[in-house]
Coordinates of C-alpha atoms in Angstrom, one line a residue:
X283 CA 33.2 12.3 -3.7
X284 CA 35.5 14.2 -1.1
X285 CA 38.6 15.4 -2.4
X286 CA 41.3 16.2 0.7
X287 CA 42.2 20.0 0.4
X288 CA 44.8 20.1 3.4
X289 CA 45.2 18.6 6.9
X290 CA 46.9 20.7 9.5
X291 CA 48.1 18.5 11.9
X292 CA 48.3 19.6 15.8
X293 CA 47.4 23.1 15.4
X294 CA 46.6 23.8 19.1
X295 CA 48.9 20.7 20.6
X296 CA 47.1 17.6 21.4
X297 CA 43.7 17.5 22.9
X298 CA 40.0 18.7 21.6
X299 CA 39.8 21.2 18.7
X300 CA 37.1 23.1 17.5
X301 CA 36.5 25.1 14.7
X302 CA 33.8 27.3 13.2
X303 CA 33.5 28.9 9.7
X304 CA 33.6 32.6 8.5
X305 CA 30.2 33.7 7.6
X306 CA 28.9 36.3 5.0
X307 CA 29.9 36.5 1.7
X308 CA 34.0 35.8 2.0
X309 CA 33.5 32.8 4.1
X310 CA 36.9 31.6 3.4
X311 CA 38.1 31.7 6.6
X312 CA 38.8 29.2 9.1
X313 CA 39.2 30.1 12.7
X314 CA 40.4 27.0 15.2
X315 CA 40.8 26.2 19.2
X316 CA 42.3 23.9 21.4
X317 CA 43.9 23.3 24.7
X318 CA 46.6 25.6 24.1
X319 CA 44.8 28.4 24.5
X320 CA 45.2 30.4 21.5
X321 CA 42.7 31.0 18.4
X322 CA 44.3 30.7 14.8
X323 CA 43.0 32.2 12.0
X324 CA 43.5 29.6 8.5
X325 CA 42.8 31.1 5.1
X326 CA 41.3 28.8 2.0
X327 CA 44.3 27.0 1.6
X328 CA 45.4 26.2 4.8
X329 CA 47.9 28.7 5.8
X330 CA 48.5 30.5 8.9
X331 CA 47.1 33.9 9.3
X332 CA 46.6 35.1 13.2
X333 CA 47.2 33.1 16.2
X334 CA 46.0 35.0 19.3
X335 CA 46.7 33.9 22.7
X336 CA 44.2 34.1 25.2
X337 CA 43.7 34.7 28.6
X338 CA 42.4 30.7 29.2
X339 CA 41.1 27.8 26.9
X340 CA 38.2 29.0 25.0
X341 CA 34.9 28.5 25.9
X342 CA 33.0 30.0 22.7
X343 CA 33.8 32.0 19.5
X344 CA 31.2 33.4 17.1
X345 CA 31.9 35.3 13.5
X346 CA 29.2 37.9 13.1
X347 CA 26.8 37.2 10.1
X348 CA 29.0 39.3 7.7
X349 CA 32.3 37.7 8.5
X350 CA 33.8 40.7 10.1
X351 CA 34.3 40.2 13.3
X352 CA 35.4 36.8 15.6
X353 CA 34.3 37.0 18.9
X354 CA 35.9 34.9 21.8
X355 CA 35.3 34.0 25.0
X356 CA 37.2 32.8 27.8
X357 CA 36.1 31.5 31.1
X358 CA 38.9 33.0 33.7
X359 CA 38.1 36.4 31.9
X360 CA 34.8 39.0 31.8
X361 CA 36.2 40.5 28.8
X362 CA 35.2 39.6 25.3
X363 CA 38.2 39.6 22.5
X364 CA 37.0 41.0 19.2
X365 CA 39.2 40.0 16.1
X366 CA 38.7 42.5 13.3
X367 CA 39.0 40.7 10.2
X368 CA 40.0 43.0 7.8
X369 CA 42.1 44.9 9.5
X370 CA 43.4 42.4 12.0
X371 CA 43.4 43.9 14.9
X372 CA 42.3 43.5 18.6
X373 CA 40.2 44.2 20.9
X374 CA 39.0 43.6 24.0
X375 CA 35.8 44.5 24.8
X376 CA 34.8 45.0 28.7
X377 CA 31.2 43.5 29.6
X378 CA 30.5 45.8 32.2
X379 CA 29.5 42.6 34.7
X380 CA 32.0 41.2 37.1
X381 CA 31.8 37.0 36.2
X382 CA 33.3 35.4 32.5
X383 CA 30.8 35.4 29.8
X384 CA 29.2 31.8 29.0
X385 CA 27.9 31.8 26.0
X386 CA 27.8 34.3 23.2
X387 CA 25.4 35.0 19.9
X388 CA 25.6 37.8 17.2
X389 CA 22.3 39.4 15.8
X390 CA 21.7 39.6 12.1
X391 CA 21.7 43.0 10.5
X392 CA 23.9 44.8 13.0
X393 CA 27.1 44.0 15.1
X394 CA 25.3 43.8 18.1
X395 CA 26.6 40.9 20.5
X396 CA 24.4 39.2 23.4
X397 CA 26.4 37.9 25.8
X398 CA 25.6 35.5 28.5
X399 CA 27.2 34.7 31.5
X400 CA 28.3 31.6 34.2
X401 CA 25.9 33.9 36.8
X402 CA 22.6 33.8 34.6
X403 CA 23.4 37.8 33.2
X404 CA 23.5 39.2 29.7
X405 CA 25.1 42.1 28.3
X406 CA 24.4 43.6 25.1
X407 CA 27.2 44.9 22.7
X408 CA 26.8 47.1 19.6
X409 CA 30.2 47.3 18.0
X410 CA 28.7 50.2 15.7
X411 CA 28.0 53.0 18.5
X412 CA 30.1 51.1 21.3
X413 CA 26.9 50.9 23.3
X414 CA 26.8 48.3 26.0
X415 CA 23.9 47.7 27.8
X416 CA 24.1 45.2 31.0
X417 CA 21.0 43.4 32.6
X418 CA 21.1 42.1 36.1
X419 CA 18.9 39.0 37.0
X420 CA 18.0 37.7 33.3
X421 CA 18.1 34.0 34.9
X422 CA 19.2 32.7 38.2
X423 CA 22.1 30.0 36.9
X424 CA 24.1 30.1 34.1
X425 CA 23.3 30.8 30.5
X426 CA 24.4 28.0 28.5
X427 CA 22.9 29.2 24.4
X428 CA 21.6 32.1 22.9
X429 CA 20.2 32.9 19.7
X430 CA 18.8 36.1 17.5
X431 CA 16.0 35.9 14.9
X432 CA 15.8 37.8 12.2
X433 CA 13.6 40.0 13.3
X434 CA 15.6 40.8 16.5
X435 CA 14.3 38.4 18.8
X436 CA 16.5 36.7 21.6
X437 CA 16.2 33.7 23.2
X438 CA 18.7 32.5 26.1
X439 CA 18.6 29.4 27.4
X440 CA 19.6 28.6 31.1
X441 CA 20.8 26.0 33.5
X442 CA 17.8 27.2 35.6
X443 CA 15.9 24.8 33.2
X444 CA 13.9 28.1 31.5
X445 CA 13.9 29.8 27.9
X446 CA 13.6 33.9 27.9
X447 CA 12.3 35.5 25.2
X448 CA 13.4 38.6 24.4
X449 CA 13.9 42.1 22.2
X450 CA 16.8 43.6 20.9
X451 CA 17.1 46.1 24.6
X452 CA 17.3 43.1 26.8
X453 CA 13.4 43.4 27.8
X454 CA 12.1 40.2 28.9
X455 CA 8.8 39.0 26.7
X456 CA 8.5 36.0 27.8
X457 CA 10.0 33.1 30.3
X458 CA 8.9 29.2 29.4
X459 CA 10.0 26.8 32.1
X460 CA 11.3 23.8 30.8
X461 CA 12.1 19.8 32.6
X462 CA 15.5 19.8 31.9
X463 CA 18.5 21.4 31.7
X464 CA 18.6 22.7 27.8
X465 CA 21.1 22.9 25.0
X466 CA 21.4 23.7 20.9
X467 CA 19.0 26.7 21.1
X468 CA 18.0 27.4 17.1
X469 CA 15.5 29.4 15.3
X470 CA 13.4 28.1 12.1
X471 CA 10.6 27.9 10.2
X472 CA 7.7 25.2 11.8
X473 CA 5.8 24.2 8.7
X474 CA 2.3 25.6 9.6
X475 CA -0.9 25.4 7.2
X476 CA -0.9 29.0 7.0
X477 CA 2.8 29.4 5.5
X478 CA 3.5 32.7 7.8
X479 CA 7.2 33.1 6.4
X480 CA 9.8 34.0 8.7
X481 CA 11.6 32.4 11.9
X482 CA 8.6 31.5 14.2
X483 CA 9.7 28.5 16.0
X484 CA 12.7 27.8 18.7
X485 CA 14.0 25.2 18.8
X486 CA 16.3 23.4 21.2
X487 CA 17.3 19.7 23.3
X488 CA 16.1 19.3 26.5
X489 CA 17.5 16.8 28.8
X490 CA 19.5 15.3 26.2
X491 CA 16.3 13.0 25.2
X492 CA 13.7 15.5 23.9
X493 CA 13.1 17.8 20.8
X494 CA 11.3 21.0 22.3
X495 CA 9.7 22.8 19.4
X496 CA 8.3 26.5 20.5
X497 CA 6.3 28.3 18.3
X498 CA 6.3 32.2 18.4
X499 CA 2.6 31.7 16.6
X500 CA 1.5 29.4 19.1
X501 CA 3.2 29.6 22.4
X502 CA 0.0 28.4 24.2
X503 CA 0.9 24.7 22.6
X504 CA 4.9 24.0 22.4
X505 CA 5.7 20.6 21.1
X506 CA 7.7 18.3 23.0
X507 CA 9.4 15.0 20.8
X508 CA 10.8 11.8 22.5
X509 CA 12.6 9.3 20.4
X510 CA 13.4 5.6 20.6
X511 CA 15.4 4.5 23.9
X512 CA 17.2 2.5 21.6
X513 CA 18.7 5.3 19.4
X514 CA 20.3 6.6 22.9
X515 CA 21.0 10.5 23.8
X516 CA 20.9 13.4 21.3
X517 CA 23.5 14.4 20.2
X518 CA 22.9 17.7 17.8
X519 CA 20.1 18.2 15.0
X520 CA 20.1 20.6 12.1
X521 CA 16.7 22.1 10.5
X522 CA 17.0 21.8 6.3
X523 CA 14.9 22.2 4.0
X524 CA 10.8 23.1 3.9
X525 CA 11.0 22.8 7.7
X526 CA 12.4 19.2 8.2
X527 CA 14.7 18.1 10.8
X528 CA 17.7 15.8 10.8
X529 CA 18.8 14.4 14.2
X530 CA 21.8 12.5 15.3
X531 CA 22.1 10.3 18.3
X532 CA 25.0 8.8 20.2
X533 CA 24.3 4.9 19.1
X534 CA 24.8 6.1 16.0
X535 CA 21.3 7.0 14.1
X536 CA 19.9 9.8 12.3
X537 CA 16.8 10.1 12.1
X538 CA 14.9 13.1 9.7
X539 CA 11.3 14.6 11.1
X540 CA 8.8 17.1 9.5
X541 CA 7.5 19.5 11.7
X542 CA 4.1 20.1 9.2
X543 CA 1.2 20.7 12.2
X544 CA -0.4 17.5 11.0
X545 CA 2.8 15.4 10.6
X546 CA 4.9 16.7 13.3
X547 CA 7.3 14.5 14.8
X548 CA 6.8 11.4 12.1
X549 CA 9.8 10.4 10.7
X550 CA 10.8 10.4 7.5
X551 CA 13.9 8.0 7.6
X552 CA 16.1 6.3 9.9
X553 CA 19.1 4.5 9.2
X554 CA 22.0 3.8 11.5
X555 CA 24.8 5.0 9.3
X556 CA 27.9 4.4 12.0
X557 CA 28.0 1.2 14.3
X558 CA 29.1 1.9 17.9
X559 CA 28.7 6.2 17.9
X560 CA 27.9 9.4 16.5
X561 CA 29.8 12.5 16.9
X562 CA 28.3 15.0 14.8
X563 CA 26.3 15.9 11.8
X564 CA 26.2 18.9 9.4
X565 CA 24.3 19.8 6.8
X566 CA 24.0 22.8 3.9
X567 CA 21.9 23.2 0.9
X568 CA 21.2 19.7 1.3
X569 CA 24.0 18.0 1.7
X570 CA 24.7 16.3 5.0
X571 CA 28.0 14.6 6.7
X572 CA 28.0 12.6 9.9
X573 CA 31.0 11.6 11.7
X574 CA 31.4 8.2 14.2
X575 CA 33.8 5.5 14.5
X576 CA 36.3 7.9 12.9
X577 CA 34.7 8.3 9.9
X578 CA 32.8 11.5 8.1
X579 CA 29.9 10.2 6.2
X580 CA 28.1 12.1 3.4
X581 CA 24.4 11.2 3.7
X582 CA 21.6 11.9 1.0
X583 CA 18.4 13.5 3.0
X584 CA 16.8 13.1 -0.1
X585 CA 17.3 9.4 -0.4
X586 CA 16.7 8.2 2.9
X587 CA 19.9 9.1 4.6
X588 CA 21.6 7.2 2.1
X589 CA 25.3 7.1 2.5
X590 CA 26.7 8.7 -0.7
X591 CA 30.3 8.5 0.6
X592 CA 32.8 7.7 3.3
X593 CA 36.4 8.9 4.0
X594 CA 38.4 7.9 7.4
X595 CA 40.9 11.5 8.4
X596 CA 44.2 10.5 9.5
X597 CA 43.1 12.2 13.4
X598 CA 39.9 10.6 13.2
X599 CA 36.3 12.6 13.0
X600 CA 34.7 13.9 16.1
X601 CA 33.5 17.2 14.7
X602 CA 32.2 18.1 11.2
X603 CA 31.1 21.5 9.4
X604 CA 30.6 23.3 6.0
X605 CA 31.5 26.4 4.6
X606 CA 29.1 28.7 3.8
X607 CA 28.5 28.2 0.2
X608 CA 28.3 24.4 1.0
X609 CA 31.8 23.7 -1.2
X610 CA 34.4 22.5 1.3
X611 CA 33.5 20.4 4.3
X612 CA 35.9 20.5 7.3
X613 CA 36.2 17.9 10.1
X614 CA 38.2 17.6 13.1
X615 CA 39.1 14.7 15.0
X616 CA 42.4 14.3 17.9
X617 CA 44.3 17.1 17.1
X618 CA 43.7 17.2 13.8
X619 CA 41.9 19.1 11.2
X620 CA 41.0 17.9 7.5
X621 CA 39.5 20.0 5.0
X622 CA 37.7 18.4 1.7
X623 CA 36.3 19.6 -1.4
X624 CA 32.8 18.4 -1.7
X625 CA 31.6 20.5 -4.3
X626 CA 33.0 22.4 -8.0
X627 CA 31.3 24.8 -9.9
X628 CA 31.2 23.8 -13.5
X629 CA 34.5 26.5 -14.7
X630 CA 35.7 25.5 -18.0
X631 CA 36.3 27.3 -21.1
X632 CA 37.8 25.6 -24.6
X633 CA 39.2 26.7 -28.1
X634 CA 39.5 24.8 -31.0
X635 CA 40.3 21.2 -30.1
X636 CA 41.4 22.2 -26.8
X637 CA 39.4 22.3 -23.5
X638 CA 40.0 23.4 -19.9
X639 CA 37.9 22.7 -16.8
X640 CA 38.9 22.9 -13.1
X641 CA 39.5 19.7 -11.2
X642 CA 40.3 20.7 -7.6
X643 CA 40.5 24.2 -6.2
X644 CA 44.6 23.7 -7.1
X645 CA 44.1 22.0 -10.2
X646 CA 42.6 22.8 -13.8
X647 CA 43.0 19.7 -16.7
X648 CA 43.8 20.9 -20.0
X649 CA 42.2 18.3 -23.0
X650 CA 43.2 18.0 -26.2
X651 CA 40.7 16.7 -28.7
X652 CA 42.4 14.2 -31.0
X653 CA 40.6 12.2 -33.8
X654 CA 41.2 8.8 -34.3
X655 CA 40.1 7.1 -38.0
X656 CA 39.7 3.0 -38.3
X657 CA 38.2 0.7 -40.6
X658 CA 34.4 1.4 -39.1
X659 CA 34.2 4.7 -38.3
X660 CA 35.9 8.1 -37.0
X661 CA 35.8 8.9 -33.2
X662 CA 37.4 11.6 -30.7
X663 CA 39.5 10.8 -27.8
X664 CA 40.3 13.3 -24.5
X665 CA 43.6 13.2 -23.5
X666 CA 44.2 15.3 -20.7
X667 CA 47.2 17.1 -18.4
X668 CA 46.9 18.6 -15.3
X669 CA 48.0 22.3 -14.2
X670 CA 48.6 23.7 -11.0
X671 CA 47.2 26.8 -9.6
X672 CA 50.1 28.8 -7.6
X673 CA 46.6 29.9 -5.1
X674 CA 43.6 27.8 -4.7
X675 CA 40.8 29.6 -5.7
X676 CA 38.0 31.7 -3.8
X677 CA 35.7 31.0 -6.3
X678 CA 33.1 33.3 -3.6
X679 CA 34.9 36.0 -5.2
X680 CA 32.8 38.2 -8.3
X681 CA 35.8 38.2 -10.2
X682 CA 35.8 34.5 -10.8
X683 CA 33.5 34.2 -14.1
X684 CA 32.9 31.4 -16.1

C-alpha cells in the first residue's frame, strides 16, 4: 500500500506542473515546472534545493542517464540551460541555430544532447569536449520527440508526419513517412523468434489512434496497431517486461499487448480501471500506477491489470511517475505534488528480545519480545514503538547495509 512521503503544495503557483525524476544511480532528485516559469530542484524528502528562473515557461527538461546534468528548454529562447548537479551551477548552452529548441533527448554513455527545434533542426551537444554540431534541414516542420538507443542510434520525430533515423553525427540513415502527426517516440526490445538482444524496435503514437512498431531488424515490414473506438484516444504506453506493452486511453482503459512476431498486437488484458478518464500511467520493475478521476491507481500487470490499490492526492492526479529504483511513486495533479512510498527493502536488525525494522523512510519500529504464560501454553507477543529518523533515508546509497 502507498504510504504519503510529503505533498508540496503550489510549488510553481497554480496551473499545470510537471515533474521528472533524477536518473542514474542517486536518483533522489526531484526536479518540477509550472506556469511560473522557474525549475525547482526537491531532494528525497521534499525540501527545496534550486529554484531557477527561466527565460519563459518550460517546454522540456531531461536529466542525462547518470543524473548529472538537467537540461531545460524554453520556447522564447535558442539557448539550452544546463543545471550541474553536483556542483549547482549554470549554464547556458548556445545551439548555434537561430529558433527555440523543441524537444530535447540525452544519449546513454556520454553527455551528448540532441536537440530539436520548432523549425524541423537538430543540434548536437557533447558537454565532455563542448563540441556542438548544428544540422540544417533534418525535417521541414517542427520536431516534436527524440530518442537515443543504446547503441547510438537517433530517431526524431516530426510534425512533417516522418521518423529520421539516425547516428550519433547527425547523418541521416533513414526517413519513414508516417499518416499522422506522431508522438511518445521510445526504443525497446520487439520480441522476435530469433531473441537478437538489444533495442531494435521504435516505437511511437501516431495520430493519437495507432501503435507504430518499427523494427531496426525489419524495416521492410513496420507494424501498425489500431485499437477499439470505444477505448477512445491514446493517451501514453510504456514497454515492461519480455517485450509487452501497457497502453492507456482517455475513456479510461489499459489495455497490455505482446509484441512476440506471432502474437503481435493480441492483448493480454483489458480492464477499465477509472470511469470517465485516464491521465497517465507509469510503470517500473513491474509495478504500474494509473491516474483518472483524481485518483492514482496501482495496477498488477501480472494479474490482469488488477487494481492492487487506490489513493485520492489532495490536488488531484493528472500525472504519475517512479523513481528509478521503483521505491517512491510521485504524482501531480492542480498545483500540487504528492510523493508515496510504494516499496521498503527488508532493513531490520535485532538483539536479544529486541527487534528493529524500518517502517517508512522516517520511521524504524523498535519490538520488544515479551513472553506471556497461561494455563495451556506459553506464547510471545510484539509490542512495538516507533522512532523517528531526523533524515529520511537514501537507501540508493552503498552505505546503507542491512
Amino acid at each position: 500500500m502507498l504510504q504519503l512521503l510529503y505533498t508540496i503544495d503550489q510549488p510553481h503557483g497554480l496551473g499545470e506542473l510537471y515533474f521528472v525524476w533524477q536518473k542514474g544511480e542517486a536518483r533522489s532528485l526531484l526536479a518540477t515546472t509550472g506556469t511560473d516559469a522557474t525549475v525547482a530542484i526537491y531532494d528525497r524528502s521534499g525540501q527545496l534545493l534550486e529554484r531557477m528562473k527561466l527565460q519563459g515557461l518550460c517546454a522540456g527538461m531531461e536529466w542525462d542517464n547518470d543524473g548529472d546534468y538537467l537540461a531545460v528548454i524554453t520556447p522564447n529562447s535558442n539557448s539550452v540551460l544546463l543545471w550541474e548537479c553536483h556542483a549547482s551551477k549554470r549554464i547556458s548552452i548556445e545551439t548555434g541555430l537561430r529558433e527555440p529548441p523543441s524537444c530535447l533527448a540525452w544519449a546513454y554513455g556520454e553527455p551528448l544532447l540532441a536537440i530539436g527545434t520548432q523549425k524541423g533542426n537538430l543540434a548536437l551537444y557533447n558537454h565532455h569536449t563542448s563540441k556542438r554540431i548544428p544540422i540544417i534541414g533534418k525535417h521541414t516542420k517542427k520536431i516534436t520527440c527524440a530518442a537515443w538507443n543504446k547503441d547510438s542510434i537517433l530517431v526524431l520525430a516530426s510534425e512533417d508526419k516522418s521518423l529520421s533515423i539516425n547516428n550519433s553525427d547527425g547523418d541521416t540513415l533513414r526517413i519513414i513517412s508516417l499518416r499522422d502527426t506522431p508522438n511518445d517516440l521510445q526504443f525497446s526490445e520487439m520480441k522476435t523468434d530469433e531473441r537478437v538482444a538489444g533495442e531494435n524496435t521504435i516505437s511511437l503514437i501516431v495520430g493519437k489512434r495507432t501503435l507504430y512498431l518499427y523494427n531496426l531488424l525489419n524495416p521492410e515490414n513496420p507494424i501498425e496497431l489500431a485499437f477499439q473506438q470505444r477505448y477512445g484516444s491514446i493517451v501514453t504506453y510504456k514497454w515492461y517486461g519480455d517485450g509487452y506493452i501497457l497502453i492507456g486511453f482517455s475513456a479510461g482503459f489499459i489495455i497490455a499487448i505482446s509484441t512476440h512476431i506471432k502474437e503481435v498486437g493480441e492483448e493480454l488484458f483489458q480492464v477499465k480501471n477509472h470511469k470517465d478518464n485516464l491521465t497517465d500511467i507509469a510503470i517500473c520493475n513491474g509495478q504500474a500506477a494509473s491516474c483518472g478521476d483524481g485518483q492514482l491507481k496501482l495496477i498488477s500487470v501480472w494479474n490482469n491489470g488488477e487494481v492492487v490499490g487506490c489513493v485520492s492526492p489532495g490536488g488531484g492526479a493528472e500525472r504519475a511517475r517512479w523513481s528509478g529504483d521503483g521505491r517512491l511513486l510521485a504524482a501531480s495533479g492542480r498545483a500540487t505534488l504528492s510523493v508515496y512510498v510504494a516499496r521498503l527493502p527488508p532493513l531490520h536488525a535485532a538483539h536479544a528480545t529486541r527487534l528493529i525494522a524500518l517502517t517508512s523512510l522516517t520511521e524504524a519500529t523498535v519490538y520488544q519480545c515479551i513472553a506471556l504464560h497461561d494455563s495451556d501454553a506459553a506464547r510471545c507477543e510484539l509490542r512495538g514503538d516507533s522512532v523517528r529518523i531526523r533524515h529520511p533515508l537514501n537507501l540508493d546509497h552503498s552505505q546503507v547495509t542491512k
